[in-house]
Coordinates of C-alpha atoms and ligand atoms in Angstrom, one line a residue:
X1 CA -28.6 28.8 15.0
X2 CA -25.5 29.4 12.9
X3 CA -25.0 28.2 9.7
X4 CA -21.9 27.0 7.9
X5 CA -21.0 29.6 5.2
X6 CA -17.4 28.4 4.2
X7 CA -13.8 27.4 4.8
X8 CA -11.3 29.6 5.1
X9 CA -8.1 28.4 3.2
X10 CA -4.6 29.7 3.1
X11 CA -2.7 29.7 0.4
X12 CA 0.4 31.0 -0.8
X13 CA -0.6 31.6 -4.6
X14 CA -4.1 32.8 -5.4
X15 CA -3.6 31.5 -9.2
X16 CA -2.1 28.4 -8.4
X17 CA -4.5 27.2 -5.8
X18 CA -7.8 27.8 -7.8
X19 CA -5.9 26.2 -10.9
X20 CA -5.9 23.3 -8.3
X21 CA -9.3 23.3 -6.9
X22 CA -10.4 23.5 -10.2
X23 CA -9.0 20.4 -11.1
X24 CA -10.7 18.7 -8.7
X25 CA -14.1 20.0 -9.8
X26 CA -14.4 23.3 -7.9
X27 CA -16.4 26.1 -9.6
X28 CA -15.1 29.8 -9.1
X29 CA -18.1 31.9 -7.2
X30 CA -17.1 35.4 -9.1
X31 CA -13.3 36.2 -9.8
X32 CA -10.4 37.4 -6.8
X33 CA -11.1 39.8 -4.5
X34 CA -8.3 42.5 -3.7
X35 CA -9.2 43.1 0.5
X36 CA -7.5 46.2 1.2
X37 CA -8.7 46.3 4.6
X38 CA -7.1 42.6 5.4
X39 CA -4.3 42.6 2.8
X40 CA -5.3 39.7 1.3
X41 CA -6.7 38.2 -2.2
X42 CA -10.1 36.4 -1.6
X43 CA -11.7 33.9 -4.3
X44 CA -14.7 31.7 -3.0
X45 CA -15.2 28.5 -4.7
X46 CA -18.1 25.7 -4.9
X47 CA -17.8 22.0 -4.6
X48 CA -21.0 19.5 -3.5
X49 CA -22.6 22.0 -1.5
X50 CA -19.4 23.1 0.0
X51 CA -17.8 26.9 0.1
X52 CA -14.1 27.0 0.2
X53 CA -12.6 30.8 0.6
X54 CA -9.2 30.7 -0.6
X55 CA -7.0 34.0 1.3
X56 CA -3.7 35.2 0.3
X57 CA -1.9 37.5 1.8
X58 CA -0.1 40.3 -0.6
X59 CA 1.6 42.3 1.5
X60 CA 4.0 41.8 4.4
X61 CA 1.6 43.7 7.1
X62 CA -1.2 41.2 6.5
X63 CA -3.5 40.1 8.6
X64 CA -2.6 36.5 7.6
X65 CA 1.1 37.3 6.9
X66 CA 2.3 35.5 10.2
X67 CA -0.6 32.4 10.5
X68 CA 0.7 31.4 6.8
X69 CA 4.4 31.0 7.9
X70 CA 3.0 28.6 10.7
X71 CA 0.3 26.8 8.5
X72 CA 1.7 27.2 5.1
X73 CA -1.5 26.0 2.5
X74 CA -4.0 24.7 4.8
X75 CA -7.6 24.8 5.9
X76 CA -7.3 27.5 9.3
X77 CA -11.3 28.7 10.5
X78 CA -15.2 27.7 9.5
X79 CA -16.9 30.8 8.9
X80 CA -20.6 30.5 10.2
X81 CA -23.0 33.2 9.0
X82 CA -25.1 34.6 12.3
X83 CA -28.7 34.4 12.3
X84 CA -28.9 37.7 14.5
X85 CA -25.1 39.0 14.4
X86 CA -25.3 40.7 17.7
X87 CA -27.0 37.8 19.5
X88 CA -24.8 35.4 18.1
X89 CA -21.6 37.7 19.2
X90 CA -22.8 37.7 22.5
X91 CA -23.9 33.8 22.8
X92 CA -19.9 32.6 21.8
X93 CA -18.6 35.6 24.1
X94 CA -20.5 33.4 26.7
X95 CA -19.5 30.3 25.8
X96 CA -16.0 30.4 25.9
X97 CA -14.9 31.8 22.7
X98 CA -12.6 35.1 22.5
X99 CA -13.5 37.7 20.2
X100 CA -9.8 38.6 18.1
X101 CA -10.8 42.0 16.6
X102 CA -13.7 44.0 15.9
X103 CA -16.8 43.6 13.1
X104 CA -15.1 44.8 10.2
X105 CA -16.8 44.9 6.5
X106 CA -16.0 41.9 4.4
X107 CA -15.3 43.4 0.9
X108 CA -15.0 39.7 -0.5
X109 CA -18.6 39.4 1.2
X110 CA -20.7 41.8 -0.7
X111 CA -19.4 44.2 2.3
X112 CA -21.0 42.3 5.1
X113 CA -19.3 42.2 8.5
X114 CA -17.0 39.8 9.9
X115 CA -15.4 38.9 13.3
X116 CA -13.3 36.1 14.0
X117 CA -13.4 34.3 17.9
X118 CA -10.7 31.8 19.1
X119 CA -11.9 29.0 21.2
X120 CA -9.2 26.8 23.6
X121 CA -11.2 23.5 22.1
X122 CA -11.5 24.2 18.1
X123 CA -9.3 27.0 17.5
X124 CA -10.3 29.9 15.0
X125 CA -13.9 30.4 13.7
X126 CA -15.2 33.5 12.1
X127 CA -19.0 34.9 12.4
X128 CA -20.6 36.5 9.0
X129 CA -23.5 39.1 9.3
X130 CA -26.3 37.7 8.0
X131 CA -28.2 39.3 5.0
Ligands
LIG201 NI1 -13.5 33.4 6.0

């Protein structure tokens, strides 16, 4: 079965945000992450077990530039890393979930691919190849 990988975060400013996390105890997992492909910055941090992936979009044309005006700083998808990427695709394809784009490397991700879904029930979730 899946497994939890992270949460995805939005946040307005990158610098600000991790300053904040890491106030609370949250340890930086490598440094930002400049996603081209997405138009957003990327940092993963660590609390207690748990992954938090802050995004920020850079650029107008993001891929996040219209969910942040709705959601401003907020939690928006769990990312669950697949356990056969192809298999799990096609299990949440049958189980109600829509696929929103097509598997696209994950720069942030040491270039694995992701794909995010959208379900009626639970919103946004997005599916990481395994290693
Ligand atoms: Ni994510």
């Amino acid at each position: 079965m899946m497994k939890i990988h992270h949460i995805g975060y939005l946040v307005k400013k990158i610098k600000k945000a991790q300053d904040a996390f890491e106030a609370l105890g949250y340890v930086a997992e490598g440094s930002v992450v400049h996603d081209e492909i997405r138009k957003v910055d990327i940092l993963f941090l660590e609390k207690d077990g748990y992954r938090v992936e802050l995004v920020s979009p850079y650029a107008a044309d993001s891929v996040v530039a219209g969910l942040i005006k709705t959601y401003k700083n907020s939690p928006y998808h769990i990312c669950y890393e697949a356990e056969d990427f192809a298999a799990d695709i096609a299990w949440l394809e049958g189980n109600g979930y829509i696929r929103m784009d097509e598997p696209t490397a994950a720069p942030a991700i040491e270039g694995r691919k992701v794909t995010f879904f959208m379900n009626p029930a639970l919103g946004m979730i997005e599916l990481l190849e395994g290693k």
